[in-house]
Every structure is written in C-alpha cells, then in structure tokens.
Amino acid sequence: MDRRGELLAALHRAGREHSNAAVTFHAAVGARTGLGLTEEKTLDLLERKGFVRRVRDRDDGRRVIVEIEREHVASFGGLFAGFVAGLEALCAGYSDEQLEVILDFMVMG
C-alpha cells in the first residue's frame, strides 16, 4: 500500500474510533445523569428530569411556553471539563495549518 493509501486507511480508522469515543462519552454522561443517549442530546424536550419547565404566557394565559432550566443544564459543565481540557491539550500539538486540515476533514469540507 502506498503512503496515501496508508494515510486514508488510518483516517478511516481514526474516524471510527472518534465516533466510538463520542458515543461512549455520551453514554457515560447519560449514565451519570440518568439520561438515555437521545434524551441527553435533546434536553429541550425533557421535563421530568428538571431540564425544562412549563410557564404560562403572560400575554395569553391559554398558551404555555417551555423554558430551559439553565441552572440545571449548566450543572453538567463539570462532566465535560476533562474532555475539553484533553481536546485543548491535543490541539496544542498542532500548527494552525494542521488544525485547518483537520477542521476541513471534520466538516466534510
């Protein structure tokens, strides 16, 4: 296999590993918070877990507005702190040009 083939194969493997890591991470967040994978990604739809609340519209009492409980959602920040720190440390090892290439790949440029 030539160098380009090796690089492309490695990128495919890395993409699968990245995807697996993301799913595993969100599963762990879900396990710690009592949320399923879908619930964790759609917090704006939840009420029973305390992420949103129903509020009567002040102008139209027949209408109910669903608001995000920002304090409750903000409490999840600590779960992501290690991940963010690790990502920042990883990115520190790349030049701006390398980060541009990685970004281009990630957004399917």
mmCIF file of C-alpha atoms in Angstrom:
data_model
loop_
_atom_site.group_PDB
_atom_site.id
_atom_site.type_symbol
_atom_site.label_atom_id
_atom_site.label_comp_id
_atom_site.label_asym_id
_atom_site.label_seq_id
_atom_site.Cartn_x
_atom_site.Cartn_y
_atom_site.Cartn_z
ATOM 1 C CA MET A 1 0.000 0.000 0.000
ATOM 2 C CA ASP A 2 1.365 3.451 -0.872
ATOM 3 C CA ARG A 3 1.699 6.314 1.621
ATOM 4 C CA ARG A 4 -1.604 7.955 0.601
ATOM 5 C CA GLY A 5 -3.441 4.658 0.964
ATOM 6 C CA GLU A 6 -1.949 4.200 4.411
ATOM 7 C CA LEU A 7 -2.972 7.730 5.411
ATOM 8 C CA LEU A 8 -6.527 7.244 4.140
ATOM 9 C CA ALA A 9 -6.829 3.895 5.929
ATOM 10 C CA ALA A 10 -5.541 5.500 9.123
ATOM 11 C CA LEU A 11 -8.038 8.359 8.755
ATOM 12 C CA HIS A 12 -10.888 5.877 8.332
ATOM 13 C CA ARG A 13 -9.792 4.020 11.470
ATOM 14 C CA ALA A 14 -9.419 7.302 13.363
ATOM 15 C CA GLY A 15 -12.882 8.389 12.219
ATOM 16 C CA ARG A 16 -14.419 5.159 13.517
ATOM 17 C CA GLU A 17 -12.508 5.491 16.791
ATOM 18 C CA HIS A 18 -13.604 9.123 17.101
ATOM 19 C CA SER A 19 -17.212 8.120 16.538
ATOM 20 C CA ASN A 20 -16.950 5.287 19.056
ATOM 21 C CA ALA A 21 -15.351 7.597 21.608
ATOM 22 C CA ALA A 22 -18.145 10.159 21.150
ATOM 23 C CA VAL A 23 -20.858 7.532 21.604
ATOM 24 C CA THR A 24 -19.075 6.089 24.652
ATOM 25 C CA PHE A 25 -18.624 9.545 26.153
ATOM 26 C CA HIS A 26 -22.287 10.454 25.709
ATOM 27 C CA ALA A 27 -23.334 7.075 27.088
ATOM 28 C CA ALA A 28 -21.213 7.794 30.187
ATOM 29 C CA VAL A 29 -22.765 11.255 30.547
ATOM 30 C CA GLY A 30 -26.173 9.661 30.176
ATOM 31 C CA ALA A 31 -25.380 7.041 32.798
ATOM 32 C CA ARG A 32 -24.204 9.693 35.272
ATOM 33 C CA THR A 33 -27.232 11.900 34.681
ATOM 34 C CA GLY A 34 -29.896 9.253 34.275
ATOM 35 C CA LEU A 35 -30.492 10.181 30.651
ATOM 36 C CA GLY A 36 -30.512 7.999 27.554
ATOM 37 C CA LEU A 37 -28.431 8.917 24.518
ATOM 38 C CA THR A 38 -31.391 10.516 22.777
ATOM 39 C CA GLU A 39 -32.510 12.359 25.901
ATOM 40 C CA GLU A 40 -29.047 13.726 26.546
ATOM 41 C CA LYS A 41 -28.940 15.180 23.031
ATOM 42 C CA THR A 42 -32.453 16.638 23.186
ATOM 43 C CA LEU A 43 -32.579 18.330 26.554
ATOM 44 C CA ASP A 44 -35.057 20.891 25.302
ATOM 45 C CA LEU A 45 -37.673 18.122 25.129
ATOM 46 C CA LEU A 46 -37.322 16.946 28.721
ATOM 47 C CA GLU A 47 -39.460 17.918 31.670
ATOM 48 C CA ARG A 48 -39.397 15.041 34.133
ATOM 49 C CA LYS A 49 -35.648 15.343 34.675
ATOM 50 C CA GLY A 50 -35.857 19.049 35.503
ATOM 51 C CA PHE A 51 -34.189 20.412 32.379
ATOM 52 C CA VAL A 52 -37.190 22.415 31.235
ATOM 53 C CA ARG A 53 -40.251 23.931 32.827
ATOM 54 C CA ARG A 54 -43.670 24.999 31.595
ATOM 55 C CA VAL A 55 -44.506 28.659 32.063
ATOM 56 C CA ARG A 56 -47.807 30.388 31.284
ATOM 57 C CA ASP A 57 -47.529 33.067 28.627
ATOM 58 C CA ARG A 58 -48.036 36.445 30.324
ATOM 59 C CA ASP A 59 -49.859 37.841 27.308
ATOM 60 C CA ASP A 60 -52.010 34.797 26.576
ATOM 61 C CA GLY A 61 -52.879 32.656 29.608
ATOM 62 C CA ARG A 62 -54.066 29.820 27.333
ATOM 63 C CA ARG A 63 -50.576 29.413 25.960
ATOM 64 C CA VAL A 64 -47.754 27.512 27.706
ATOM 65 C CA ILE A 65 -44.101 28.178 26.982
ATOM 66 C CA VAL A 66 -41.439 25.541 27.639
ATOM 67 C CA GLU A 67 -38.274 27.118 29.052
ATOM 68 C CA ILE A 68 -34.887 25.545 29.651
ATOM 69 C CA GLU A 69 -33.817 25.320 33.297
ATOM 70 C CA ARG A 70 -30.418 26.867 32.603
ATOM 71 C CA GLU A 71 -29.018 26.267 36.105
ATOM 72 C CA HIS A 72 -29.779 22.558 35.888
ATOM 73 C CA VAL A 73 -28.263 22.282 32.414
ATOM 74 C CA ALA A 74 -25.220 24.343 33.493
ATOM 75 C CA SER A 75 -24.569 21.815 36.267
ATOM 76 C CA PHE A 76 -23.452 19.379 33.565
ATOM 77 C CA GLY A 77 -20.447 21.551 32.672
ATOM 78 C CA GLY A 78 -18.203 19.645 35.039
ATOM 79 C CA LEU A 79 -18.855 16.399 33.177
ATOM 80 C CA PHE A 80 -17.305 17.915 30.050
ATOM 81 C CA ALA A 81 -14.348 19.668 31.725
ATOM 82 C CA GLY A 82 -11.913 16.761 31.381
ATOM 83 C CA PHE A 83 -12.909 16.159 27.789
ATOM 84 C CA VAL A 84 -12.464 19.845 26.909
ATOM 85 C CA ALA A 85 -9.090 20.007 28.663
ATOM 86 C CA GLY A 86 -7.905 16.907 26.821
ATOM 87 C CA LEU A 87 -9.071 18.299 23.497
ATOM 88 C CA GLU A 88 -7.300 21.608 24.167
ATOM 89 C CA ALA A 89 -4.086 19.750 25.042
ATOM 90 C CA LEU A 90 -4.369 17.662 21.888
ATOM 91 C CA CYS A 91 -4.923 20.734 19.705
ATOM 92 C CA ALA A 92 -1.943 22.492 21.267
ATOM 93 C CA GLY A 93 0.308 19.992 19.500
ATOM 94 C CA TYR A 94 -0.875 21.032 16.032
ATOM 95 C CA SER A 95 0.046 24.063 13.952
ATOM 96 C CA ASP A 96 -2.665 26.398 12.658
ATOM 97 C CA GLU A 97 -2.256 24.851 9.207
ATOM 98 C CA GLN A 98 -2.709 21.346 10.580
ATOM 99 C CA LEU A 99 -5.809 22.426 12.508
ATOM 100 C CA GLU A 100 -7.227 23.873 9.281
ATOM 101 C CA VAL A 101 -6.789 20.500 7.569
ATOM 102 C CA ILE A 102 -8.364 18.653 10.498
ATOM 103 C CA LEU A 103 -11.286 21.103 10.529
ATOM 104 C CA ASP A 104 -11.751 20.723 6.791
ATOM 105 C CA PHE A 105 -11.914 16.950 7.211
ATOM 106 C CA MET A 106 -14.292 17.100 10.178
ATOM 107 C CA VAL A 107 -16.805 19.349 8.400
ATOM 108 C CA MET A 108 -16.555 17.266 5.242
ATOM 109 C CA GLY A 109 -15.105 20.366 3.502
#
